[in-house]
Amino acid sequence: MRKLVTTVSDPAGVEVRDLPGLARRARWEVVKTVTTNKAGHIGGPLSMMDILVSLYFRELRIRVEEPDWVDRDWFVLSKGHAAIGLYAVLALRGFLPIEELATFDKGDSRLQGHPDVTRLPGLDASTGSLGQGLSLGVGMALGARLAGRDSHTFVLMGDGEIQEGMVWEAVQAAARYKLANLTAIVDRNGLQQFGLPSTAETTLTDRGDRRDPWYGVDLSAVFQAFGWRVIEIDGHDYDQIAAAFALARSGDPAGRPTVLLAHTVKGKGLSLAEGVHTWHSIVPSAEDFERARQELEPEEIELLDSYAVTSVNSGNGAQA
Amino acid sequence: MSGTAMRDVWGTKLVELGDADPRTVVLDGDLGNSTKADKFAKAHPDRFFQMGIAEQNLVGAAAGLAATGFVPWTSSFTVFFTHRALDPIRMLVAQSHANVKIVGSYSGLLIGAVGKTHLDVQDLAIMRAMPDMTVLAPADEAELRSMMDWAQAFDGPVYFRLVRDAVPDLFGADYVFVPGAIQVVNDGGPDPAVVFVSTGGQTARVVEAANQLAESGIAATVIHAPSLKPFDAEGLVAAVGGTPLVVTVEEHTVAGGLGGLVAETLASAGAGAGARVVRFGLDDVWGESASNEFLLEKHGLSADRVAERTAALLDREPATQGTSR
């Protein structure tokens, strides 16, 4: 039996938090919810989870009791198809009851398949059509500066997502306006729905259809050339994440916006999903779910009413 | 004719809103000297943002500014908002109920002979089909100014369809815009032969057409619809009454815009007991680069052509022939 994870019902009273424990718990809520509801995504929510937990339990200046606090930091989950990951973290942080996760992707729920800012207090943006979040972040950062607030804006994007052209419109604008109060985070897991890591061997025979989303491109050099400060980190290393956020928040001396290229593993934390592109959107089989339970489940034992015989695509994969 | 182009009215009023309300910000897509948002840039440089030739990001940044408490007004040509930036308008503005005012300058046909690439004759259909969006098309200076006051105070998405040039004054300076309300701008009496419904800058030409028809003894009522959404459906049904012919006139495709709205409304109400709805506009074709006069003539939207086509529908001689009723 795993040890009880800190769920932080009283954030002010918890000084030292077990971030890896919280991330494991959030990953379990993701797998459990997707399995039970037969809807949603697993790979992407798991790859970004250590970053998300770091943000919500250590970095973001927010008030659970006052979600609309105007001087707060702003967070945009631009890769909106990873919504269940955000909901799990918001629930652990106290923005919603953990039991409410069971309503995910169901009619009249506040927890829509993609985040809906009009339904759930604590969300700062509606996202889901990919590539739009960084533009919102540009506006939020401009607004904070214009209002004289020192709040910071964070935008988390997928590495597949930043294939969208609108992202690069925002990249230009952020550099031009020297938005040092804006930090983009790229969840660089190297996989997209149709893309796999390439090897020297496969690139000799494939046509480019199934490759890493940024195969052949030096993403770090691209961002630097666009006038951004680039910090590359291991997106699962809590010390590196914390150091990068501290650097980002302190602001670049040259006024550049900051991008964290966070190298991650899709499906991280669930051994059978790690680096496997088919776990982008999948409903785990009974057997897979039992393995996930053994790896991730916290103290309590829960039984599902019914299991799928085999893991099947959830049909929620058409994200763009 | 009023001496003031609608884009100048917009630019000037924008400065006034900025003077009165420090939440007012403007985002431009490198067209401020055409749309006249440059007046605001000069008056309030700290609250003007030049977002460059990147309209999707412009709309997204506007939504971000709205989230942090500002009232963003956007500046570009209509077509670049309702076509190029439609997805961020849909998701970040309308679905998010963001307090963003999308202002399409250079709407309709009369935009300075630049051709079909820049003409937007689908915007009303597109924006009208978008939940949570208010859709406005002012007819003159007084109406535009009043609409802008209303939109500044309203917390939510608003779309403005603005024409480039000057239009005649239809309303007095004391005009107060009411969302949804229709305006009878020419009274054809208790038993008109035709009820016109028009919107935006086109309404003035329809009033002129109605005057021509009156000279021929054809009584015509002209209704101006400044707000396609919300829209006073009951008011329209009442105003049409038993009139056998309703003609809609717009600088827009006949599919889905004002003509669509009026046809849907009257059909749904079962109104008119057989009233025929005829839609004047572009018949499923693109525009082209040409003078205002050429385009209005070609698409049958000049005052003369509207009068002539309507007389033909009524089986009467063209108004210019001076036949009596």
PDB file of N, CA and C in Angstrom, chain A residues 21 28 42 59 69 71 89 104 127 136 140 177 181 190 196 208 212 217 243 253 284 290 292:
ATOM      1  N   GLY A  21       4.866  13.018  -4.974  1.00  0.00           N
ATOM      2  CA  GLY A  21       3.705  12.270  -4.486  1.00  0.00           C
ATOM      3  C   GLY A  21       2.408  12.847  -5.040  1.00  0.00           C
ATOM      4  N   TRP A  28      -2.635   9.228 -11.269  1.00  0.00           N
ATOM      5  CA  TRP A  28      -3.614   8.171 -10.992  1.00  0.00           C
ATOM      6  C   TRP A  28      -5.034   8.671 -11.275  1.00  0.00           C
ATOM      7  N   ILE A  42      -4.318  10.498 -22.144  1.00  0.00           N
ATOM      8  CA  ILE A  42      -3.446  10.064 -21.064  1.00  0.00           C
ATOM      9  C   ILE A  42      -2.005  10.514 -21.294  1.00  0.00           C
ATOM     10  N   GLU A  59       4.746  27.451  -7.626  1.00  0.00           N
ATOM     11  CA  GLU A  59       5.126  28.643  -8.362  1.00  0.00           C
ATOM     12  C   GLU A  59       4.034  29.705  -8.473  1.00  0.00           C
ATOM     13  N   TRP A  69      -8.970  36.702  -8.304  1.00  0.00           N
ATOM     14  CA  TRP A  69      -8.046  37.687  -7.742  1.00  0.00           C
ATOM     15  C   TRP A  69      -7.256  38.340  -8.888  1.00  0.00           C
ATOM     16  N   ASP A  71      -4.699  40.344  -9.111  1.00  0.00           N
ATOM     17  CA  ASP A  71      -3.234  40.426  -9.088  1.00  0.00           C
ATOM     18  C   ASP A  71      -2.553  39.064  -9.175  1.00  0.00           C
ATOM     19  N   VAL A  89      -5.100  18.337 -11.123  1.00  0.00           N
ATOM     20  CA  VAL A  89      -4.261  19.201 -10.288  1.00  0.00           C
ATOM     21  C   VAL A  89      -5.101  20.277  -9.596  1.00  0.00           C
ATOM     22  N   PHE A 104     -16.126  14.289 -15.611  1.00  0.00           N
ATOM     23  CA  PHE A 104     -15.327  14.728 -16.769  1.00  0.00           C
ATOM     24  C   PHE A 104     -15.936  14.297 -18.094  1.00  0.00           C
ATOM     25  N   THR A 127      -9.384  26.593 -24.089  1.00  0.00           N
ATOM     26  CA  THR A 127      -8.413  26.159 -25.089  1.00  0.00           C
ATOM     27  C   THR A 127      -8.855  24.826 -25.670  1.00  0.00           C
ATOM     28  N   LEU A 136      -3.147  34.615 -26.105  1.00  0.00           N
ATOM     29  CA  LEU A 136      -3.810  35.043 -24.863  1.00  0.00           C
ATOM     30  C   LEU A 136      -2.768  35.500 -23.857  1.00  0.00           C
ATOM     31  N   MET A 140      -2.386  38.948 -21.823  1.00  0.00           N
ATOM     32  CA  MET A 140      -2.365  38.975 -20.358  1.00  0.00           C
ATOM     33  C   MET A 140      -1.112  39.685 -19.843  1.00  0.00           C
ATOM     34  N   TYR A 177       7.414  43.383 -27.982  1.00  0.00           N
ATOM     35  CA  TYR A 177       6.972  44.153 -26.816  1.00  0.00           C
ATOM     36  C   TYR A 177       7.776  43.827 -25.563  1.00  0.00           C
ATOM     37  N   ASN A 181       7.617  39.427 -18.641  1.00  0.00           N
ATOM     38  CA  ASN A 181       6.674  38.858 -17.666  1.00  0.00           C
ATOM     39  C   ASN A 181       5.847  37.722 -18.263  1.00  0.00           C
ATOM     40  N   GLY A 190       8.129  14.951 -27.846  1.00  0.00           N
ATOM     41  CA  GLY A 190       8.624  14.365 -29.083  1.00  0.00           C
ATOM     42  C   GLY A 190       7.634  13.513 -29.846  1.00  0.00           C
ATOM     43  N   LEU A 196       6.358   9.954 -34.459  1.00  0.00           N
ATOM     44  CA  LEU A 196       7.190   9.120 -33.598  1.00  0.00           C
ATOM     45  C   LEU A 196       8.621   9.639 -33.621  1.00  0.00           C
ATOM     46  N   GLY A 208       8.607  11.023 -44.052  1.00  0.00           N
ATOM     47  CA  GLY A 208       8.448  12.158 -43.145  1.00  0.00           C
ATOM     48  C   GLY A 208       7.079  12.209 -42.510  1.00  0.00           C
ATOM     49  N   ASP A 212       9.133  12.871 -35.335  1.00  0.00           N
ATOM     50  CA  ASP A 212       9.079  13.861 -34.267  1.00  0.00           C
ATOM     51  C   ASP A 212       8.540  15.175 -34.845  1.00  0.00           C
ATOM     52  N   VAL A 217      14.643  20.326 -37.129  1.00  0.00           N
ATOM     53  CA  VAL A 217      14.606  21.731 -36.738  1.00  0.00           C
ATOM     54  C   VAL A 217      15.253  21.893 -35.363  1.00  0.00           C
ATOM     55  N   ALA A 243      14.302  25.820 -10.590  1.00  0.00           N
ATOM     56  CA  ALA A 243      15.335  26.794 -10.937  1.00  0.00           C
ATOM     57  C   ALA A 243      14.937  27.581 -12.184  1.00  0.00           C
ATOM     58  N   PRO A 253      17.332  40.182 -18.168  1.00  0.00           N
ATOM     59  CA  PRO A 253      17.887  41.541 -18.144  1.00  0.00           C
ATOM     60  C   PRO A 253      17.670  42.281 -19.467  1.00  0.00           C
ATOM     61  N   PRO A 284      -7.589   2.517 -21.354  1.00  0.00           N
ATOM     62  CA  PRO A 284      -6.833   1.321 -20.993  1.00  0.00           C
ATOM     63  C   PRO A 284      -7.725   0.101 -20.793  1.00  0.00           C
ATOM     64  N   GLU A 290      -5.079  -2.410 -14.290  1.00  0.00           N
ATOM     65  CA  GLU A 290      -4.570  -3.037 -13.060  1.00  0.00           C
ATOM     66  C   GLU A 290      -3.087  -2.735 -12.874  1.00  0.00           C
ATOM     67  N   ALA A 292      -1.600  -0.069 -14.009  1.00  0.00           N
ATOM     68  CA  ALA A 292      -1.545   1.346 -13.628  1.00  0.00           C
ATOM     69  C   ALA A 292      -1.879   1.507 -12.152  1.00  0.00           C
TER      70      ALA A 292
END
